[in-house]
Short mmCIF file of C-alpha atoms in Angstrom, two decimals:
data_model
loop_
_atom_site.label_atom_id
_atom_site.label_comp_id
_atom_site.label_asym_id
_atom_site.label_seq_id
_atom_site.Cartn_x
_atom_site.Cartn_y
_atom_site.Cartn_z
CA UNK A 1 7.93 3.07 4.62
CA UNK A 2 8.78 -0.60 4.88
CA UNK A 3 6.29 -3.03 6.41
CA UNK A 4 4.13 -0.30 7.94
CA UNK A 5 0.40 -0.59 7.59
CA UNK A 6 -1.04 2.79 6.82
CA UNK A 7 -3.79 4.14 4.76
CA UNK A 8 -4.56 7.46 3.07
CA UNK A 9 -6.24 9.03 0.03
CA UNK A 10 -3.99 9.98 -2.90
CA UNK A 11 -5.65 12.46 -5.25
CA UNK A 12 -4.67 13.19 -8.82
CA UNK A 13 -1.85 10.64 -8.86
CA UNK A 14 -1.19 10.79 -12.57
CA UNK A 15 -2.95 11.46 -15.86
CA UNK A 16 -2.33 7.86 -16.83
CA UNK A 17 -4.18 6.47 -13.83
CA UNK A 18 -6.99 8.96 -14.33
CA UNK A 19 -7.38 7.73 -17.91
CA UNK A 20 -7.57 4.11 -16.74
CA UNK A 21 -10.19 4.98 -14.14
CA UNK A 22 -12.22 6.92 -16.74
CA UNK A 23 -12.22 4.01 -19.15
CA UNK A 24 -13.30 1.67 -16.37
CA UNK A 25 -16.07 3.83 -14.95
CA UNK A 26 -18.68 3.30 -17.69
CA UNK A 27 -19.40 -0.28 -16.61
CA UNK A 28 -18.48 -0.16 -12.93
CA UNK A 29 -20.62 -0.18 -9.81
CA UNK A 30 -20.21 2.82 -7.46
CA UNK A 31 -17.15 2.82 -5.20
CA UNK A 32 -18.62 3.40 -1.75
CA UNK A 33 -15.53 2.98 0.44
CA UNK A 34 -13.34 5.89 1.44
CA UNK A 35 -9.85 4.77 0.40
CA UNK A 36 -9.81 3.45 -3.19
CA UNK A 37 -6.48 5.21 -3.78
CA UNK A 38 -3.56 4.78 -1.38
CA UNK A 39 0.18 5.23 -1.19
CA UNK A 40 2.13 2.14 -0.18
CA UNK A 41 5.55 3.44 0.79
CA UNK A 42 6.97 4.81 -2.47
CA UNK A 43 4.40 2.86 -4.50
CA UNK A 44 0.74 3.49 -5.31
CA UNK A 45 -2.39 1.34 -5.48
CA UNK A 46 -5.74 2.23 -7.02
CA UNK A 47 -9.06 0.39 -7.02
CA UNK A 48 -10.38 1.40 -10.44
CA UNK A 49 -13.57 -0.60 -10.65
CA UNK A 50 -15.85 -3.19 -9.05
CA UNK A 51 -18.32 -5.09 -11.24
CA UNK A 52 -21.02 -7.02 -9.40
CA UNK A 53 -22.72 -10.04 -11.00
CA UNK A 54 -19.82 -10.21 -13.47
CA UNK A 55 -18.91 -12.30 -15.36
CA UNK A 56 -21.85 -14.30 -13.97
CA UNK A 57 -24.63 -13.76 -11.45
CA UNK A 58 -23.36 -13.98 -7.88
CA UNK A 59 -19.75 -13.18 -8.86
CA UNK A 60 -17.77 -9.95 -8.48
CA UNK A 61 -14.68 -8.74 -10.32
CA UNK A 62 -12.24 -6.25 -8.77
CA UNK A 63 -9.87 -4.11 -10.86
CA UNK A 64 -6.68 -2.53 -9.50
CA UNK A 65 -3.74 -0.54 -10.87
CA UNK A 66 -0.37 -0.75 -9.10
CA UNK A 67 2.43 1.74 -9.78
CA UNK A 68 6.01 1.25 -8.63
CA UNK A 69 7.97 4.13 -7.14
CA UNK A 70 11.70 4.70 -7.37
CA UNK A 71 14.35 2.04 -6.79
CA UNK A 72 14.03 -0.51 -5.48
CA UNK A 73 11.11 -1.21 -7.82
CA UNK A 74 8.29 -3.61 -6.95
CA UNK A 75 9.22 -7.29 -7.25
CA UNK A 76 5.74 -8.64 -6.44
CA UNK A 77 2.31 -7.54 -5.19
CA UNK A 78 0.07 -9.23 -2.59
CA UNK A 79 -3.64 -8.71 -1.89
CA UNK A 80 -4.82 -10.13 1.45
CA UNK A 81 -8.14 -12.00 1.12
CA UNK A 82 -10.14 -14.13 3.56
CA UNK A 83 -9.79 -17.42 1.70
CA UNK A 84 -11.49 -19.27 4.56
CA UNK A 85 -14.85 -17.96 3.35
CA UNK A 86 -14.34 -16.74 -0.24
CA UNK A 87 -13.10 -18.41 -3.40
CA UNK A 88 -10.97 -16.86 -6.15
CA UNK A 89 -12.44 -17.92 -9.50
CA UNK A 90 -10.14 -16.06 -11.89
CA UNK A 91 -7.27 -13.56 -11.85
CA UNK A 92 -4.84 -11.88 -14.20
CA UNK A 93 -4.21 -8.52 -15.89
CA UNK A 94 -6.65 -6.14 -17.58
CA UNK A 95 -6.62 -3.21 -19.99
CA UNK A 96 -7.23 -0.94 -21.71
CA UNK A 97 -10.89 -1.39 -20.66
CA UNK A 98 -12.63 -3.50 -18.03
CA UNK A 99 -13.76 -5.90 -20.76
CA UNK A 100 -10.17 -6.77 -21.72
CA UNK A 101 -9.23 -9.49 -19.23
CA UNK A 102 -6.06 -11.54 -19.61
CA UNK A 103 -6.59 -14.54 -17.37
CA UNK A 104 -3.36 -15.93 -15.90
CA UNK A 105 -1.17 -12.98 -16.88
CA UNK A 106 1.03 -11.31 -14.27
CA UNK A 107 2.31 -14.59 -12.78
CA UNK A 108 -0.64 -14.84 -10.36
CA UNK A 109 -0.79 -17.26 -7.47
CA UNK A 110 -3.50 -18.03 -4.91
CA UNK A 111 -1.77 -18.40 -1.56
CA UNK A 112 -3.53 -20.37 1.16
CA UNK A 113 -0.31 -20.29 3.20
CA UNK A 114 1.47 -17.02 4.09
CA UNK A 115 3.76 -15.48 1.49
CA UNK A 116 7.22 -16.27 2.93
CA UNK A 117 8.43 -12.69 2.43
CA UNK A 118 5.33 -10.68 3.46
CA UNK A 119 3.20 -13.08 5.50
CA UNK A 120 0.11 -12.35 3.35
CA UNK A 121 -2.57 -14.96 2.65
CA UNK A 122 -4.56 -14.23 -0.51
CA UNK A 123 -3.40 -13.37 -4.04
CA UNK A 124 0.17 -12.82 -5.24
CA UNK A 125 1.20 -11.31 -8.59
CA UNK A 126 4.82 -12.35 -8.88
CA UNK A 127 6.18 -10.14 -11.66
CA UNK A 128 8.75 -7.39 -11.37
CA UNK A 129 8.20 -3.70 -12.20
CA UNK A 130 10.47 -1.02 -13.59
CA UNK A 131 10.70 2.29 -11.73
CA UNK A 132 7.50 4.25 -12.33
CA UNK A 133 5.81 1.38 -14.20
CA UNK A 134 2.08 0.71 -13.80
CA UNK A 135 0.40 -2.69 -14.06
CA UNK A 136 -3.31 -3.48 -13.91
CA UNK A 137 -4.55 -6.59 -12.07
CA UNK A 138 -8.00 -8.09 -11.56
CA UNK A 139 -9.50 -10.98 -9.62
CA UNK A 140 -12.96 -12.55 -9.69
CA UNK A 141 -14.60 -13.89 -6.53
CA UNK A 142 -17.48 -16.25 -5.84
CA UNK A 143 -19.76 -13.62 -4.25
CA UNK A 144 -20.93 -10.02 -4.51
CA UNK A 145 -18.87 -8.95 -1.52
CA UNK A 146 -19.41 -5.65 0.25
CA UNK A 147 -16.67 -3.06 -0.26
CA UNK A 148 -14.53 -2.60 2.83
CA UNK A 149 -11.70 -0.22 3.76
CA UNK A 150 -9.75 -3.06 5.37
CA UNK A 151 -8.18 -5.06 2.54
CA UNK A 152 -4.39 -5.14 2.92
CA UNK A 153 -2.32 -4.51 -0.22
CA UNK A 154 1.43 -5.14 0.00
CA UNK A 155 4.31 -4.34 -2.34
CA UNK A 156 7.62 -6.19 -2.00
CA UNK A 157 10.68 -4.23 -3.13
CA UNK A 158 14.32 -4.84 -2.29
CA UNK A 159 14.93 -6.25 1.20
CA UNK A 160 11.72 -4.84 2.69
CA UNK A 161 8.02 -4.50 1.94
CA UNK A 162 5.25 -1.93 2.37
CA UNK A 163 1.57 -2.37 3.16
CA UNK A 164 -1.56 -0.24 3.30
CA UNK A 165 -5.24 -0.84 3.97
CA UNK A 166 -7.47 0.06 1.02
CA UNK A 167 -10.83 -0.68 -0.59
CA UNK A 168 -11.40 -4.33 -1.27
CA UNK A 169 -13.76 -7.27 -0.64
CA UNK A 170 -15.28 -7.58 2.83
CA UNK A 171 -12.81 -9.19 5.24
CA UNK A 172 -15.81 -10.88 6.91
CA UNK A 173 -17.14 -12.13 3.53
CA UNK A 174 -20.37 -10.13 3.86
CA UNK A 175 -22.27 -10.02 0.56
CA UNK A 176 -24.52 -7.25 -0.72
CA UNK A 177 -27.65 -9.43 -0.66
CA UNK A 178 -27.29 -9.60 3.12
CA UNK A 179 -27.35 -5.80 3.32
CA UNK A 180 -30.44 -4.78 1.36
CA UNK A 181 -32.49 -1.73 2.22
CA UNK A 182 -31.43 1.52 3.85
CA UNK A 183 -29.04 1.23 6.76
CA UNK A 184 -29.75 2.92 10.06
CA UNK A 185 -28.00 5.63 11.99
CA UNK A 186 -25.42 4.29 14.47
CA UNK A 187 -26.70 3.52 17.94
CA UNK A 188 -25.13 3.32 21.40
CA UNK A 189 -22.78 6.23 20.73
CA UNK A 190 -20.66 6.88 23.82
CA UNK A 191 -17.87 9.26 24.84
CA UNK A 192 -15.10 8.03 27.17
CA UNK A 193 -12.44 10.37 28.53
CA UNK A 194 -8.83 9.29 27.92
CA UNK A 195 -7.16 12.37 29.41
CA UNK A 196 -8.17 16.05 29.76
CA UNK A 197 -7.59 16.72 26.05
CA UNK A 198 -8.66 13.41 24.48
CA UNK A 199 -11.92 11.49 24.23
CA UNK A 200 -12.85 8.17 22.59
CA UNK A 201 -16.13 8.06 20.64
CA UNK A 202 -17.54 4.55 20.20
CA UNK A 203 -20.70 3.20 18.57
CA UNK A 204 -22.44 -0.04 17.66
CA UNK A 205 -20.75 -1.98 14.84
CA UNK A 206 -22.71 -2.88 11.68
CA UNK A 207 -21.39 -5.49 9.24
CA UNK A 208 -23.36 -3.85 6.41
CA UNK A 209 -21.52 -0.56 6.82
CA UNK A 210 -18.67 0.20 4.43
CA UNK A 211 -17.45 2.94 6.81
CA UNK A 212 -18.65 5.62 9.20
CA UNK A 213 -18.40 9.41 9.20
CA UNK A 214 -17.88 10.76 12.71
CA UNK A 215 -17.95 14.49 13.41
CA UNK A 216 -17.15 16.75 16.36
CA UNK A 217 -18.44 20.31 16.77
CA UNK A 218 -16.94 22.82 19.20
CA UNK A 219 -20.07 24.33 20.78
CA UNK A 220 -18.21 27.55 21.66
CA UNK A 221 -16.67 28.39 18.27
CA UNK A 222 -18.93 26.29 16.00
CA UNK A 223 -15.88 24.72 14.35
CA UNK A 224 -16.59 21.22 12.99
CA UNK A 225 -14.21 18.41 12.05
CA UNK A 226 -15.13 15.02 10.53
CA UNK A 227 -13.27 11.78 9.94
CA UNK A 228 -14.02 8.62 7.93
CA UNK A 229 -13.47 5.45 9.96
CA UNK A 230 -13.58 1.80 8.92
CA UNK A 231 -13.95 0.64 12.54
CA UNK A 232 -16.52 1.70 15.12
CA UNK A 233 -14.45 4.06 17.26
CA UNK A 234 -12.49 7.28 16.93
CA UNK A 235 -10.23 9.15 19.36
CA UNK A 236 -10.36 12.95 19.20
CA UNK A 237 -7.28 14.77 20.45
CA UNK A 238 -6.55 18.40 21.33
CA UNK A 239 -9.79 19.22 23.17
CA UNK A 240 -9.95 22.57 24.96
CA UNK A 241 -10.47 22.20 28.74
CA UNK A 242 -13.90 23.36 29.85
CA UNK A 243 -15.26 23.32 26.29
CA UNK A 244 -18.34 21.32 25.30
CA UNK A 245 -18.31 19.28 22.09
CA UNK A 246 -21.16 17.60 20.19
CA UNK A 247 -20.40 14.28 18.47
CA UNK A 248 -22.49 12.59 15.74
CA UNK A 249 -21.92 9.50 13.58
CA UNK A 250 -23.35 8.52 10.19
CA UNK A 251 -23.20 5.13 8.46
CA UNK A 252 -21.88 4.88 4.89
CA UNK A 253 -23.89 1.90 3.67
CA UNK A 254 -22.75 -1.01 1.54
CA UNK A 255 -25.08 -0.03 -1.32
CA UNK A 256 -23.62 3.49 -1.53
CA UNK A 257 -26.37 5.23 0.44
CA UNK A 258 -25.89 7.07 3.75
CA UNK A 259 -27.87 6.88 6.96
CA UNK A 260 -29.02 9.93 8.93
CA UNK A 261 -26.63 11.17 11.59
CA UNK A 262 -27.02 9.75 15.07
CA UNK A 263 -28.55 11.77 17.89
CA UNK A 264 -25.80 14.13 19.13
CA UNK A 265 -24.02 13.30 22.35
CA UNK A 266 -22.36 16.10 24.29
CA UNK A 267 -19.06 15.94 26.14
CA UNK A 268 -17.32 18.67 28.15
CA UNK A 269 -13.55 18.41 28.39
CA UNK A 270 -12.62 18.59 32.08
CA UNK A 271 -10.89 21.60 33.59
CA UNK A 272 -9.66 19.73 36.65
CA UNK A 273 -6.47 17.74 36.27
CA UNK A 274 -7.02 14.08 35.43
CA UNK A 275 -4.56 11.32 35.99
CA UNK A 276 -2.80 10.95 32.66
CA UNK A 277 -2.08 7.38 31.63
CA UNK A 278 1.47 6.25 31.01
CA UNK A 279 2.84 7.53 27.72
CA UNK A 280 2.59 5.10 24.82
CA UNK A 281 5.73 2.96 24.70
CA UNK A 282 7.86 2.15 21.69
CA UNK A 283 10.38 -0.63 21.23
CA UNK A 284 13.16 -1.73 18.86
CA UNK A 285 13.48 -5.41 17.94
CA UNK A 286 15.89 -7.03 17.43
CA UNK A 287 18.82 -5.03 18.76
CA UNK A 288 21.51 -5.82 17.63
CA UNK A 289 20.02 -6.16 14.14
CA UNK A 290 21.30 -7.93 11.03
CA UNK A 291 19.17 -7.58 7.87
CA UNK A 292 16.34 -5.53 9.41
CA UNK A 293 14.72 -4.40 12.62
CA UNK A 294 11.26 -3.24 13.69
CA UNK A 295 10.16 -0.11 15.48
CA UNK A 296 6.90 -0.83 17.31
CA UNK A 297 4.66 1.69 19.08
CA UNK A 298 1.52 1.50 21.18
CA UNK A 299 -1.71 3.33 20.48
CA UNK A 300 -2.09 6.96 21.47
CA UNK A 301 0.14 8.88 19.05
CA UNK A 302 -1.23 10.65 15.97
CA UNK A 303 1.99 11.59 14.12
CA UNK A 304 5.31 9.73 14.19
CA UNK A 305 8.62 10.62 12.54
CA UNK A 306 11.46 8.06 12.51
CA UNK A 307 15.07 8.83 11.55
CA UNK A 308 18.05 6.44 11.40
CA UNK A 309 21.50 8.06 11.42
CA UNK A 310 25.06 6.87 11.90
CA UNK A 311 27.35 8.43 14.48
CA UNK A 312 28.58 10.99 11.93
CA UNK A 313 25.05 12.31 11.51
CA UNK A 314 24.50 10.83 8.02
CA UNK A 315 20.80 10.05 7.49
CA UNK A 316 20.12 6.50 6.25
CA UNK A 317 16.32 6.24 6.63
CA UNK A 318 13.46 8.63 7.35
CA UNK A 319 9.71 8.08 7.69
CA UNK A 320 6.79 10.43 8.46
CA UNK A 321 3.74 8.43 9.52
CA UNK A 322 0.16 9.47 10.26
CA UNK A 323 -0.96 6.67 12.59
CA UNK A 324 -4.47 7.97 13.49
CA UNK A 325 -3.64 7.09 17.10
CA UNK A 326 -3.35 3.37 16.32
CA UNK A 327 -0.60 0.98 17.38
CA UNK A 328 1.74 -0.09 14.60
CA UNK A 329 5.20 -1.01 13.47
CA UNK A 330 7.83 0.07 10.95
CA UNK A 331 10.35 -2.36 9.45
CA UNK A 332 13.72 -0.80 8.54
CA UNK A 333 16.06 -2.74 6.25
CA UNK A 334 19.72 -2.77 7.36
CA UNK A 335 21.37 -5.38 5.14
CA UNK A 336 22.96 -2.59 3.06
CA UNK A 337 24.39 -0.77 6.09
CA UNK A 338 27.87 -1.21 7.50
CA UNK A 339 28.25 -2.81 10.90
CA UNK A 340 28.45 -0.45 13.83
CA UNK A 341 26.51 1.85 16.13
CA UNK A 342 23.56 3.90 14.83
CA UNK A 343 21.15 6.38 16.38
CA UNK A 344 17.39 5.93 16.00
CA UNK A 345 15.32 9.05 16.66
CA UNK A 346 11.54 8.90 17.00
CA UNK A 347 9.37 12.02 17.26
CA UNK A 348 5.86 11.32 18.59
CA UNK A 349 3.48 14.27 18.44
CA UNK A 350 6.45 16.62 18.78
CA UNK A 351 8.19 14.72 21.61
CA UNK A 352 11.67 13.53 20.59
CA UNK A 353 13.58 10.52 21.93
CA UNK A 354 16.79 8.90 20.62
CA UNK A 355 18.11 5.39 21.24
CA UNK A 356 21.14 3.45 20.06
CA UNK A 357 20.95 0.42 17.80
CA UNK A 358 23.79 -1.86 16.72
CA UNK A 359 24.08 -3.42 13.25
CA UNK A 360 25.82 -6.81 13.16
CA UNK A 361 25.82 -8.94 9.99
#
């Protein structure tokens, strides 16, 4: 999916990547964030290793493997870093072990201004891939930064680009030395009704948390569901009216440890009809479009499917997105399409709507 920011675990991607991760693991610090492996559109990114106090005390080195999908192959890779509070000391390629660093390889560039094609500030590796090719990149920073789920990795391919949040250095530049000792269970956990079947669970933020595990238990059936979140809130959908749920939250700490669960809070989904807020809107911009257009949606939808067809019914683009209820956008490239009228269909949690879009070059 082009220019959409999503995240998700990808397990068992390939034997080759598994071998790289195995070779790296002997000298790596524990990976304590929840998304070291993500799909980025048709491409794949993997955090293989973090080495703290390497190559010198107070420095950290981060090792990634990027794999290009099918055509169009990756033309360059961006890693978004907060260069206002961290310094890149070294970068290049690595392999076959974490000790084999090739400084300056991979056409690296430190970008203090946005990449003109992706808008990313941070690191750019400006070398092209073949279909299915894997390349291993590293960068060394000036601090032992906490692992966070919120580093943006972007792959540029063809006329569009893809992005996903994954494990990387703290976007707030928090270092491990600031987060010593066991972390505490989340406090100030609250439940706020959104509509009869949805509730928002919120808790106190903690900069020394790498993520949180939030769980809901149906007190009637005993069924339990848990989610890993990198921000301090989670919306639960599909509640049964009149049913009581217990919610607890646990902190996944920067040093790899885990806090106790918070004291449970109980919430009963209402039976009486509540005023339902206006359905989340979605927009197309620009329309007419030339080289690309964006589909933007507001928060409140868990699953989105987007299809672009011409008037004959021929499918030109299709995306299935798990948005976790967050707002977002999808960029669709159109430079290769003929001018004319097209139909854009979006399915949001099973509700289908179709609009017209015009392509004009």
